[in-house]
Amino acid sequence: MFFGKKSWDPKGKHCYITGGSQGLGLAEAILLTKRGAHVSIVARDEKKLSAALSELEKHRQSPDQILASYSFPLNEAAASAAALDAAAARHGGRTPDALFLCAGSSRPGFFIEQDEKSLREQMDGVYWVQAFTALAAVKREVKPSKIVFVSSILAMFSFVGYTPYTPAKFAIRGLAETLRSELILYGVDVHIYFPATILSPGYEDENKCKPQITLKLEETDDGITPEVSAEHLFNGVRKGQFHITGEILSDLFRVGARGASPWNNVFMDLIYGFIGNIGLVIWRRGVDSTIRGHTEEHKKYLADKNIQ
Ligand SMILES: NC(=O)C1=CN([C@@H]2O[C@H](COP(=O)(O)OP(=O)(O)OC[C@H]3O[C@@H](n4cnc5c(N)ncnc54)[C@H](OP(=O)(O)O)[C@@H]3O)[C@@H](O)[C@H]2O)C=CC1
Ligand SMILES: CCCCCCCCCCCCCCCC(=O)[C@@H](N)CO
């Protein structure tokens, strides 16, 4: 029980998980399978999906649980609606109870090196890949009871190297903020998760193109496994939190950037706010000065690449 509200139990519910073939999405799918939910996972790569589905089978709690996978490119609106229809069809056409929108990708790099294509691709692969599923779900006659977005702690602050990615994660925050309000009209709960580093396959990929200075600034964050991250996300949803973090450092940023969004805990949020007001200023000044100290190396990097 949290503030008189019964905590959410996924047992017997249909949970629809985008990005469910690896990383956070797969870990969340396993967690929900273990808790007795019917689980549908969606991603593009069929091989990874079938490996993930075999993994889910190992955690099945009862023969009645429906575990299924679907391959669709969710950065497209029609495919996002078709994926949802396919998953609903296995449940007699009923809309899934809870949507966990974990799909996403990250291609960091300096702004000066971006072009129209690279910037639009990140908007597709980070924002639209979640927004189109939410749109398709809300248009269904029967609405889901929950929509859970996965943004990033980089929607609370940002730094060098994230211009292709951060704006799209901020956009997810803007969408969730608006939908939390608008979907009160239909009794749909909206949640949004702001993870810091998750040690996933996607994280290994993004590090291949991540600028050195960005890697250096992230050194203070050791990262958490997809399994731990999935627990944080689930606990936040279970407790009915709107802004979900799960890590204390992230709570400092959450409270610092909260605006008029709902609080999580009056007492703790006041403490985080107090620490953050001092700590975040000191930390950000340190970040700025590290970047300043990187100026000469950056000039050399640009010269080597023949960039003006
Ligand atoms: N890893 C990190 O440090 C952080 C991650 N996040 C966010 O958390 C979420 C999960 O991250 P992580 O576990 O690292 O992710 P991964 O990159 O490891 O996995 C991404 C999943 O999303 C699927 N996916 C990606 N694009 C599409 C698409 N266009 N259509 C359908 N499916 C797609 C992938 O499958 P396939 O490619 O086969 O389609 C895969 O299943 C993402 O939204 C990410 O932005 C936030 C903060 C930190
Ligand atoms: C008192 C205050 C101290 C503050 C210390 C803060 C440490 C900074 C950690 C930076 C973490 C960056 C995570 C990026 C996650 C993400 O979304 C990407 N992996 C996706 O590309």
mmCIF file of C-alpha atoms and ligand atoms in Angstrom:
data_model
loop_
_atom_site.group_PDB
_atom_site.id
_atom_site.type_symbol
_atom_site.label_atom_id
_atom_site.label_comp_id
_atom_site.label_asym_id
_atom_site.label_seq_id
_atom_site.Cartn_x
_atom_site.Cartn_y
_atom_site.Cartn_z
ATOM 1 C CA MET A 1 0.000 0.000 0.000
ATOM 2 C CA PHE A 2 1.318 3.441 -0.887
ATOM 3 C CA PHE A 3 -0.602 6.471 0.340
ATOM 4 C CA GLY A 4 -3.752 4.389 0.510
ATOM 5 C CA LYS A 5 -3.425 3.242 -3.123
ATOM 6 C CA LYS A 6 -3.130 -0.484 -3.779
ATOM 7 C CA SER A 7 0.213 -1.311 -5.393
ATOM 8 C CA TRP A 8 0.091 -2.557 -8.994
ATOM 9 C CA ASP A 9 0.271 -6.341 -9.525
ATOM 10 C CA PRO A 10 1.033 -7.571 -13.075
ATOM 11 C CA LYS A 11 -0.178 -11.143 -12.400
ATOM 12 C CA GLY A 12 -2.578 -12.227 -15.145
ATOM 13 C CA LYS A 13 -2.218 -8.861 -16.956
ATOM 14 C CA HIS A 14 -1.066 -8.514 -20.568
ATOM 15 C CA CYS A 15 2.188 -6.516 -20.590
ATOM 16 C CA TYR A 16 3.403 -5.275 -23.970
ATOM 17 C CA ILE A 17 7.127 -4.508 -24.009
ATOM 18 C CA THR A 18 8.818 -2.710 -26.880
ATOM 19 C CA GLY A 19 12.564 -3.255 -27.132
ATOM 20 C CA GLY A 20 11.920 -6.555 -25.349
ATOM 21 C CA SER A 21 14.606 -8.519 -27.217
ATOM 22 C CA GLN A 22 17.587 -7.270 -25.190
ATOM 23 C CA GLY A 23 18.835 -4.933 -22.460
ATOM 24 C CA LEU A 24 16.287 -3.239 -20.205
ATOM 25 C CA GLY A 25 13.266 -4.412 -22.253
ATOM 26 C CA LEU A 26 14.245 -8.089 -22.024
ATOM 27 C CA ALA A 27 15.046 -7.793 -18.298
ATOM 28 C CA GLU A 28 11.631 -6.175 -17.730
ATOM 29 C CA ALA A 29 9.969 -8.938 -19.774
ATOM 30 C CA ILE A 30 11.655 -11.615 -17.626
ATOM 31 C CA LEU A 31 10.681 -9.822 -14.411
ATOM 32 C CA LEU A 32 7.028 -9.574 -15.492
ATOM 33 C CA THR A 33 6.988 -13.205 -16.693
ATOM 34 C CA LYS A 34 8.279 -14.277 -13.267
ATOM 35 C CA ARG A 35 5.427 -12.318 -11.711
ATOM 36 C CA GLY A 36 2.849 -14.177 -13.738
ATOM 37 C CA ALA A 37 2.024 -11.631 -16.471
ATOM 38 C CA HIS A 38 1.188 -12.460 -20.084
ATOM 39 C CA VAL A 39 4.103 -10.914 -21.952
ATOM 40 C CA SER A 40 4.399 -9.685 -25.550
ATOM 41 C CA ILE A 41 7.791 -8.421 -26.714
ATOM 42 C CA VAL A 42 8.364 -6.333 -29.842
ATOM 43 C CA ALA A 43 11.578 -5.438 -31.692
ATOM 44 C CA ARG A 44 12.912 -5.735 -35.259
ATOM 45 C CA ASP A 45 15.590 -8.455 -35.332
ATOM 46 C CA GLU A 46 13.785 -11.834 -35.475
ATOM 47 C CA LYS A 47 16.767 -13.905 -34.322
ATOM 48 C CA LYS A 48 17.185 -11.825 -31.175
ATOM 49 C CA LEU A 49 13.438 -11.971 -30.592
ATOM 50 C CA SER A 50 13.297 -15.746 -30.745
ATOM 51 C CA ALA A 51 16.319 -16.063 -28.412
ATOM 52 C CA ALA A 52 14.583 -13.658 -26.011
ATOM 53 C CA LEU A 53 11.332 -15.620 -26.190
ATOM 54 C CA SER A 54 13.167 -18.873 -25.288
ATOM 55 C CA GLU A 55 14.638 -16.990 -22.334
ATOM 56 C CA LEU A 56 11.129 -15.908 -21.235
ATOM 57 C CA GLU A 57 9.898 -19.523 -21.508
ATOM 58 C CA LYS A 58 12.434 -20.504 -18.814
ATOM 59 C CA HIS A 59 10.664 -18.192 -16.368
ATOM 60 C CA ARG A 60 7.067 -19.163 -17.156
ATOM 61 C CA GLN A 61 5.015 -19.562 -13.956
ATOM 62 C CA SER A 62 1.984 -21.326 -15.394
ATOM 63 C CA PRO A 63 0.953 -23.106 -18.629
ATOM 64 C CA ASP A 64 -1.768 -20.452 -19.126
ATOM 65 C CA GLN A 65 0.651 -17.568 -19.494
ATOM 66 C CA ILE A 66 0.774 -16.289 -23.086
ATOM 67 C CA LEU A 67 4.360 -15.368 -24.023
ATOM 68 C CA ALA A 68 4.825 -14.051 -27.556
ATOM 69 C CA SER A 69 7.161 -12.014 -29.745
ATOM 70 C CA TYR A 70 6.500 -9.730 -32.717
ATOM 71 C CA SER A 71 8.865 -8.181 -35.250
ATOM 72 C CA PHE A 72 7.968 -4.609 -36.309
ATOM 73 C CA PRO A 73 9.904 -1.374 -37.006
ATOM 74 C CA LEU A 74 8.352 0.817 -34.314
ATOM 75 C CA ASN A 75 9.820 4.066 -35.638
ATOM 76 C CA GLU A 76 6.945 3.943 -38.169
ATOM 77 C CA ALA A 77 3.363 4.817 -37.147
ATOM 78 C CA ALA A 78 1.562 2.157 -39.218
ATOM 79 C CA ALA A 79 3.919 -0.594 -38.027
ATOM 80 C CA SER A 80 3.474 0.528 -34.407
ATOM 81 C CA ALA A 81 -0.317 0.191 -34.752
ATOM 82 C CA ALA A 82 0.027 -3.159 -36.564
ATOM 83 C CA ALA A 83 2.311 -4.509 -33.815
ATOM 84 C CA LEU A 84 -0.215 -3.582 -31.150
ATOM 85 C CA ASP A 85 -3.053 -5.155 -33.188
ATOM 86 C CA ALA A 86 -1.056 -8.385 -33.613
ATOM 87 C CA ALA A 87 -0.362 -8.639 -29.880
ATOM 88 C CA ALA A 88 -4.001 -7.822 -29.022
ATOM 89 C CA ALA A 89 -5.225 -10.492 -31.503
ATOM 90 C CA ARG A 90 -3.571 -13.213 -29.371
ATOM 91 C CA HIS A 91 -5.760 -11.965 -26.504
ATOM 92 C CA GLY A 92 -9.102 -11.990 -28.294
ATOM 93 C CA GLY A 93 -8.516 -8.459 -29.627
ATOM 94 C CA ARG A 94 -8.203 -6.946 -26.156
ATOM 95 C CA THR A 95 -5.815 -4.012 -25.760
ATOM 96 C CA PRO A 96 -2.776 -4.887 -23.577
ATOM 97 C CA ASP A 97 -3.181 -3.765 -19.947
ATOM 98 C CA ALA A 98 0.238 -2.154 -19.640
ATOM 99 C CA LEU A 99 2.657 -0.841 -22.248
ATOM 100 C CA PHE A 100 6.365 -0.677 -21.353
ATOM 101 C CA LEU A 101 7.975 1.440 -24.075
ATOM 102 C CA CYS A 102 11.629 0.452 -23.733
ATOM 103 C CA ALA A 103 12.696 0.609 -27.405
ATOM 104 C CA GLY A 104 15.355 3.181 -28.202
ATOM 105 C CA SER A 105 18.898 3.687 -29.466
ATOM 106 C CA SER A 106 21.677 6.193 -28.901
ATOM 107 C CA ARG A 107 24.218 7.630 -31.351
ATOM 108 C CA PRO A 108 26.203 10.296 -29.514
ATOM 109 C CA GLY A 109 28.621 12.662 -31.274
ATOM 110 C CA PHE A 110 29.581 16.334 -31.572
ATOM 111 C CA PHE A 111 26.892 18.637 -32.998
ATOM 112 C CA ILE A 112 29.377 19.968 -35.551
ATOM 113 C CA GLU A 113 29.589 16.455 -37.041
ATOM 114 C CA GLN A 114 25.828 15.925 -37.385
ATOM 115 C CA ASP A 115 23.696 16.416 -40.488
ATOM 116 C CA GLU A 116 19.982 16.365 -41.290
ATOM 117 C CA LYS A 117 19.967 12.570 -41.677
ATOM 118 C CA SER A 118 21.753 11.750 -38.408
ATOM 119 C CA LEU A 119 19.623 14.178 -36.373
ATOM 120 C CA ARG A 120 16.343 12.953 -37.885
ATOM 121 C CA GLU A 121 17.365 9.325 -37.336
ATOM 122 C CA GLN A 122 17.801 9.898 -33.609
ATOM 123 C CA MET A 123 14.431 11.638 -33.394
ATOM 124 C CA ASP A 124 12.945 8.541 -35.086
ATOM 125 C CA GLY A 125 14.904 6.009 -33.067
ATOM 126 C CA VAL A 126 14.420 7.708 -29.697
ATOM 127 C CA TYR A 127 11.171 9.742 -29.781
ATOM 128 C CA TRP A 128 8.892 8.359 -32.487
ATOM 129 C CA VAL A 129 9.818 4.770 -31.603
ATOM 130 C CA GLN A 130 7.882 5.306 -28.347
ATOM 131 C CA ALA A 131 5.406 8.047 -29.311
ATOM 132 C CA PHE A 132 3.776 6.102 -32.172
ATOM 133 C CA THR A 133 2.945 3.150 -29.902
ATOM 134 C CA ALA A 134 1.362 5.488 -27.365
ATOM 135 C CA LEU A 135 -0.650 7.102 -30.186
ATOM 136 C CA ALA A 136 -1.879 3.749 -31.523
ATOM 137 C CA ALA A 137 -2.813 2.591 -28.012
ATOM 138 C CA VAL A 138 -4.773 5.725 -27.139
ATOM 139 C CA LYS A 139 -6.729 5.493 -30.404
ATOM 140 C CA ARG A 140 -7.992 1.994 -29.530
ATOM 141 C CA GLU A 141 -11.583 1.771 -28.327
ATOM 142 C CA VAL A 142 -10.473 0.157 -25.067
ATOM 143 C CA LYS A 143 -7.464 2.037 -23.670
ATOM 144 C CA PRO A 144 -4.583 0.347 -21.828
ATOM 145 C CA SER A 145 -4.566 0.942 -18.071
ATOM 146 C CA LYS A 146 -0.892 1.995 -18.087
ATOM 147 C CA ILE A 147 1.598 3.576 -20.462
ATOM 148 C CA VAL A 148 5.204 3.546 -19.265
ATOM 149 C CA PHE A 149 7.747 5.598 -21.225
ATOM 150 C CA VAL A 150 11.501 5.109 -20.937
ATOM 151 C CA SER A 151 13.352 8.396 -21.224
ATOM 152 C CA SER A 152 16.823 8.976 -19.697
ATOM 153 C CA ILE A 153 18.383 10.956 -16.890
ATOM 154 C CA LEU A 154 19.555 13.062 -19.866
ATOM 155 C CA ALA A 155 16.023 14.507 -19.977
ATOM 156 C CA MET A 156 16.821 16.226 -16.643
ATOM 157 C CA PHE A 157 20.184 17.730 -17.672
ATOM 158 C CA SER A 158 22.667 17.118 -20.467
ATOM 159 C CA PHE A 159 26.231 17.675 -21.582
ATOM 160 C CA VAL A 160 28.620 17.623 -24.530
ATOM 161 C CA GLY A 161 28.111 14.805 -27.043
ATOM 162 C CA TYR A 162 24.377 14.255 -26.718
ATOM 163 C CA THR A 163 22.788 16.686 -29.192
ATOM 164 C CA PRO A 164 21.353 13.914 -31.420
ATOM 165 C CA TYR A 165 19.837 12.053 -28.427
ATOM 166 C CA THR A 166 18.930 14.375 -25.534
ATOM 167 C CA PRO A 167 16.331 16.487 -27.393
ATOM 168 C CA ALA A 168 14.390 13.319 -28.261
ATOM 169 C CA LYS A 169 14.477 12.117 -24.635
ATOM 170 C CA PHE A 170 13.256 15.576 -23.540
ATOM 171 C CA ALA A 171 10.485 15.213 -26.116
ATOM 172 C CA ILE A 172 9.403 11.923 -24.510
ATOM 173 C CA ARG A 173 9.282 13.770 -21.195
ATOM 174 C CA GLY A 174 7.099 16.455 -22.801
ATOM 175 C CA LEU A 175 4.777 13.828 -24.230
ATOM 176 C CA ALA A 176 4.490 11.976 -20.910
ATOM 177 C CA GLU A 177 3.897 15.246 -19.047
ATOM 178 C CA THR A 178 1.039 16.123 -21.386
ATOM 179 C CA LEU A 179 -0.444 12.625 -21.523
ATOM 180 C CA ARG A 180 -0.379 12.237 -17.736
ATOM 181 C CA SER A 181 -2.790 15.142 -17.744
ATOM 182 C CA GLU A 182 -4.852 14.364 -20.854
ATOM 183 C CA LEU A 183 -5.274 10.635 -20.180
ATOM 184 C CA ILE A 184 -6.901 11.352 -16.826
ATOM 185 C CA LEU A 185 -9.947 11.675 -19.134
ATOM 186 C CA TYR A 186 -9.753 7.918 -19.828
ATOM 187 C CA GLY A 187 -8.374 6.672 -16.504
ATOM 188 C CA VAL A 188 -4.991 5.747 -18.025
ATOM 189 C CA ASP A 189 -1.930 5.961 -15.731
ATOM 190 C CA VAL A 190 1.221 7.395 -17.318
ATOM 191 C CA HIS A 191 4.730 6.779 -15.963
ATOM 192 C CA ILE A 192 8.158 7.794 -17.211
ATOM 193 C CA TYR A 193 11.505 6.261 -16.252
ATOM 194 C CA PHE A 194 14.798 8.237 -16.278
ATOM 195 C CA PRO A 195 17.654 5.720 -16.111
ATOM 196 C CA ALA A 196 21.346 6.682 -15.954
ATOM 197 C CA THR A 197 23.857 4.210 -17.440
ATOM 198 C CA ILE A 198 22.500 0.684 -18.066
ATOM 199 C CA LEU A 199 25.184 -1.875 -18.953
ATOM 200 C CA SER A 200 23.240 -3.246 -21.946
ATOM 201 C CA PRO A 201 24.166 -4.318 -25.505
ATOM 202 C CA GLY A 202 22.932 -0.891 -26.659
ATOM 203 C CA TYR A 203 25.340 0.828 -24.251
ATOM 204 C CA GLU A 204 28.291 -1.083 -25.740
ATOM 205 C CA ASP A 205 27.182 0.038 -29.208
ATOM 206 C CA GLU A 206 26.786 3.710 -28.319
ATOM 207 C CA ASN A 207 30.260 3.776 -26.745
ATOM 208 C CA LYS A 208 31.773 2.976 -30.149
ATOM 209 C CA CYS A 209 30.851 6.453 -31.427
ATOM 210 C CA LYS A 210 30.858 8.350 -28.097
ATOM 211 C CA PRO A 211 33.333 11.287 -27.921
ATOM 212 C CA GLN A 212 36.237 10.829 -25.459
ATOM 213 C CA ILE A 213 35.164 13.864 -23.434
ATOM 214 C CA THR A 214 31.662 12.396 -23.026
ATOM 215 C CA LEU A 215 33.076 9.047 -21.861
ATOM 216 C CA LYS A 216 35.267 10.924 -19.376
ATOM 217 C CA LEU A 217 32.343 12.908 -17.916
ATOM 218 C CA GLU A 218 30.389 9.671 -17.479
ATOM 219 C CA GLU A 219 33.211 7.958 -15.563
ATOM 220 C CA THR A 220 31.567 8.820 -12.213
ATOM 221 C CA ASP A 221 28.558 6.674 -13.167
ATOM 222 C CA ASP A 222 29.439 2.961 -12.848
ATOM 223 C CA GLY A 223 26.170 1.882 -14.421
ATOM 224 C CA ILE A 224 23.709 -0.798 -13.365
ATOM 225 C CA THR A 225 22.750 -4.105 -14.985
ATOM 226 C CA PRO A 226 19.559 -4.333 -17.068
ATOM 227 C CA GLU A 227 18.139 -6.581 -14.310
ATOM 228 C CA VAL A 228 18.648 -3.951 -11.588
ATOM 229 C CA SER A 229 17.293 -1.263 -13.899
ATOM 230 C CA ALA A 230 14.197 -3.403 -14.604
ATOM 231 C CA GLU A 231 13.615 -3.684 -10.824
ATOM 232 C CA HIS A 232 13.843 0.107 -10.436
ATOM 233 C CA LEU A 233 11.362 0.621 -13.242
ATOM 234 C CA PHE A 234 8.964 -1.992 -11.894
ATOM 235 C CA ASN A 235 9.119 -0.628 -8.335
ATOM 236 C CA GLY A 236 8.304 2.864 -9.557
ATOM 237 C CA VAL A 237 5.328 1.604 -11.567
ATOM 238 C CA ARG A 238 4.150 -0.582 -8.682
ATOM 239 C CA LYS A 239 4.218 2.424 -6.342
ATOM 240 C CA GLY A 240 2.373 4.590 -8.842
ATOM 241 C CA GLN A 241 5.237 7.094 -9.330
ATOM 242 C CA PHE A 242 5.022 9.390 -12.364
ATOM 243 C CA HIS A 243 8.743 10.305 -12.554
ATOM 244 C CA ILE A 244 10.682 7.108 -11.849
ATOM 245 C CA THR A 245 14.412 7.153 -11.092
ATOM 246 C CA GLY A 246 15.506 4.425 -8.678
ATOM 247 C CA GLU A 247 18.985 5.830 -8.006
ATOM 248 C CA ILE A 248 19.785 8.546 -5.464
ATOM 249 C CA LEU A 249 21.996 10.583 -7.832
ATOM 250 C CA SER A 250 19.171 10.559 -10.367
ATOM 251 C CA ASP A 251 16.765 11.708 -7.646
ATOM 252 C CA LEU A 252 18.851 14.869 -7.230
ATOM 253 C CA PHE A 253 18.410 15.663 -10.919
ATOM 254 C CA ARG A 254 14.745 14.625 -10.860
ATOM 255 C CA VAL A 255 13.869 16.962 -8.013
ATOM 256 C CA GLY A 256 16.003 19.763 -9.501
ATOM 257 C CA ALA A 257 14.131 19.556 -12.815
ATOM 258 C CA ARG A 258 10.671 18.632 -11.537
ATOM 259 C CA GLY A 259 8.687 21.817 -12.184
ATOM 260 C CA ALA A 260 5.003 21.177 -11.468
ATOM 261 C CA SER A 261 5.231 17.390 -12.019
ATOM 262 C CA PRO A 262 4.077 15.190 -9.103
ATOM 263 C CA TRP A 263 6.477 14.601 -6.215
ATOM 264 C CA ASN A 264 7.463 11.051 -5.192
ATOM 265 C CA ASN A 265 7.884 11.508 -1.438
ATOM 266 C CA VAL A 266 7.427 14.842 0.282
ATOM 267 C CA PHE A 267 10.083 14.290 2.948
ATOM 268 C CA MET A 268 12.773 12.697 0.725
ATOM 269 C CA ASP A 269 12.149 15.087 -2.178
ATOM 270 C CA LEU A 270 12.741 18.052 0.163
ATOM 271 C CA ILE A 271 16.062 16.512 1.216
ATOM 272 C CA TYR A 272 17.083 15.732 -2.385
ATOM 273 C CA GLY A 273 16.179 19.291 -3.330
ATOM 274 C CA PHE A 274 18.365 20.704 -0.560
ATOM 275 C CA ILE A 275 21.383 18.520 -1.452
ATOM 276 C CA GLY A 276 20.871 19.061 -5.176
ATOM 277 C CA ASN A 277 20.710 22.849 -4.909
ATOM 278 C CA ILE A 278 24.274 22.819 -3.622
ATOM 279 C CA GLY A 279 25.727 19.604 -5.090
ATOM 280 C CA LEU A 280 24.503 19.984 -8.660
ATOM 281 C CA VAL A 281 25.900 23.510 -8.975
ATOM 282 C CA ILE A 282 29.334 22.349 -7.822
ATOM 283 C CA TRP A 283 29.202 19.283 -10.089
ATOM 284 C CA ARG A 284 28.122 21.303 -13.154
ATOM 285 C CA ARG A 285 30.928 23.822 -12.630
ATOM 286 C CA GLY A 286 33.363 20.888 -12.529
ATOM 287 C CA VAL A 287 31.906 19.551 -15.785
ATOM 288 C CA ASP A 288 32.258 22.959 -17.485
ATOM 289 C CA SER A 289 35.866 23.253 -16.411
ATOM 290 C CA THR A 290 36.696 19.700 -17.595
ATOM 291 C CA ILE A 291 35.226 20.630 -20.998
ATOM 292 C CA ARG A 292 37.240 23.873 -21.064
ATOM 293 C CA GLY A 293 40.359 21.842 -20.318
ATOM 294 C CA HIS A 294 39.569 19.686 -23.343
ATOM 295 C CA THR A 295 39.600 22.603 -25.822
ATOM 296 C CA GLU A 296 43.062 21.993 -27.301
ATOM 297 C CA GLU A 297 42.482 18.252 -27.714
ATOM 298 C CA HIS A 298 39.183 19.038 -29.434
ATOM 299 C CA LYS A 299 40.873 21.464 -31.846
ATOM 300 C CA LYS A 300 43.334 18.718 -32.741
ATOM 301 C CA TYR A 301 40.484 16.195 -33.195
ATOM 302 C CA LEU A 302 38.718 18.558 -35.618
ATOM 303 C CA ALA A 303 41.935 19.332 -37.508
ATOM 304 C CA ASP A 304 42.683 15.599 -37.891
ATOM 305 C CA LYS A 305 39.206 15.089 -39.342
ATOM 306 C CA ASN A 306 39.470 18.167 -41.540
ATOM 307 C CA ILE A 307 36.484 19.829 -39.865
ATOM 308 C CA GLN A 308 36.490 23.634 -39.609
HETATM 309 N N1 LIG B 1 21.783 1.862 -21.901
HETATM 310 C C1 LIG B 1 21.762 3.043 -21.277
HETATM 311 O O1 LIG B 1 22.771 3.490 -20.691
HETATM 312 C C2 LIG B 1 20.509 3.845 -21.234
HETATM 313 C C3 LIG B 1 19.386 3.514 -21.970
HETATM 314 N N2 LIG B 1 18.266 4.289 -21.883
HETATM 315 C C4 LIG B 1 17.070 3.935 -22.639
HETATM 316 O O2 LIG B 1 16.555 2.713 -22.130
HETATM 317 C C5 LIG B 1 15.956 1.956 -23.186
HETATM 318 C C6 LIG B 1 16.605 0.580 -23.237
HETATM 319 O O3 LIG B 1 17.989 0.752 -23.424
HETATM 320 P P1 LIG B 1 18.968 -0.479 -23.647
HETATM 321 O O4 LIG B 1 18.581 -1.607 -22.785
HETATM 322 O O5 LIG B 1 20.345 0.088 -23.576
HETATM 323 O O6 LIG B 1 18.634 -0.839 -25.161
HETATM 324 P P2 LIG B 1 19.335 -1.785 -26.240
HETATM 325 O O7 LIG B 1 19.919 -0.906 -27.294
HETATM 326 O O8 LIG B 1 20.233 -2.781 -25.592
HETATM 327 O O9 LIG B 1 18.040 -2.508 -26.865
HETATM 328 C C7 LIG B 1 17.128 -1.765 -27.583
HETATM 329 C C8 LIG B 1 15.907 -2.599 -27.895
HETATM 330 O O10 LIG B 1 14.992 -1.809 -28.651
HETATM 331 C C9 LIG B 1 14.717 -2.428 -29.897
HETATM 332 N N3 LIG B 1 14.549 -1.398 -30.908
HETATM 333 C C10 LIG B 1 15.387 -0.379 -31.191
HETATM 334 N N4 LIG B 1 14.918 0.361 -32.212
HETATM 335 C C11 LIG B 1 13.750 -0.221 -32.599
HETATM 336 C C12 LIG B 1 12.812 0.071 -33.622
HETATM 337 N N5 LIG B 1 12.985 1.087 -34.455
HETATM 338 N N6 LIG B 1 11.732 -0.744 -33.741
HETATM 339 C C13 LIG B 1 11.556 -1.780 -32.897
HETATM 340 N N7 LIG B 1 12.409 -2.083 -31.916
HETATM 341 C C14 LIG B 1 13.500 -1.319 -31.771
HETATM 342 C C15 LIG B 1 15.964 -3.301 -30.142
HETATM 343 O O11 LIG B 1 15.751 -4.375 -31.020
HETATM 344 P P3 LIG B 1 16.027 -4.276 -32.640
HETATM 345 O O12 LIG B 1 17.251 -3.430 -32.811
HETATM 346 O O13 LIG B 1 16.164 -5.683 -33.091
HETATM 347 O O14 LIG B 1 14.796 -3.625 -33.203
HETATM 348 C C16 LIG B 1 16.199 -3.804 -28.729
HETATM 349 O O15 LIG B 1 15.289 -4.817 -28.404
HETATM 350 C C17 LIG B 1 16.149 2.800 -24.447
HETATM 351 O O16 LIG B 1 15.003 3.572 -24.676
HETATM 352 C C18 LIG B 1 17.328 3.686 -24.106
HETATM 353 O O17 LIG B 1 17.322 4.902 -24.827
HETATM 354 C C19 LIG B 1 18.195 5.388 -21.095
HETATM 355 C C20 LIG B 1 19.271 5.743 -20.344
HETATM 356 C C21 LIG B 1 20.503 5.005 -20.350
HETATM 357 C C1 LIG B 2 26.092 15.951 -6.415
HETATM 358 C C2 LIG B 2 25.847 15.650 -7.814
HETATM 359 C C3 LIG B 2 26.785 14.632 -8.410
HETATM 360 C C4 LIG B 2 26.376 14.280 -9.785
HETATM 361 C C5 LIG B 2 27.189 13.201 -10.442
HETATM 362 C C6 LIG B 2 26.620 12.936 -11.779
HETATM 363 C C7 LIG B 2 27.290 11.901 -12.603
HETATM 364 C C8 LIG B 2 26.938 12.084 -14.061
HETATM 365 C C9 LIG B 2 26.554 10.851 -14.710
HETATM 366 C C10 LIG B 2 26.233 10.981 -16.156
HETATM 367 C C11 LIG B 2 25.402 9.850 -16.574
HETATM 368 C C12 LIG B 2 25.011 9.902 -18.004
HETATM 369 C C13 LIG B 2 24.015 8.826 -18.276
HETATM 370 C C14 LIG B 2 23.620 8.751 -19.715
HETATM 371 C C15 LIG B 2 22.521 7.751 -19.914
HETATM 372 C C16 LIG B 2 22.056 7.668 -21.321
HETATM 373 O O1 LIG B 2 20.938 7.992 -21.607
HETATM 374 C C17 LIG B 2 23.028 7.244 -22.340
HETATM 375 N N1 LIG B 2 23.800 6.111 -21.924
HETATM 376 C C18 LIG B 2 22.336 6.909 -23.616
HETATM 377 O O2 LIG B 2 23.195 7.181 -24.669
#
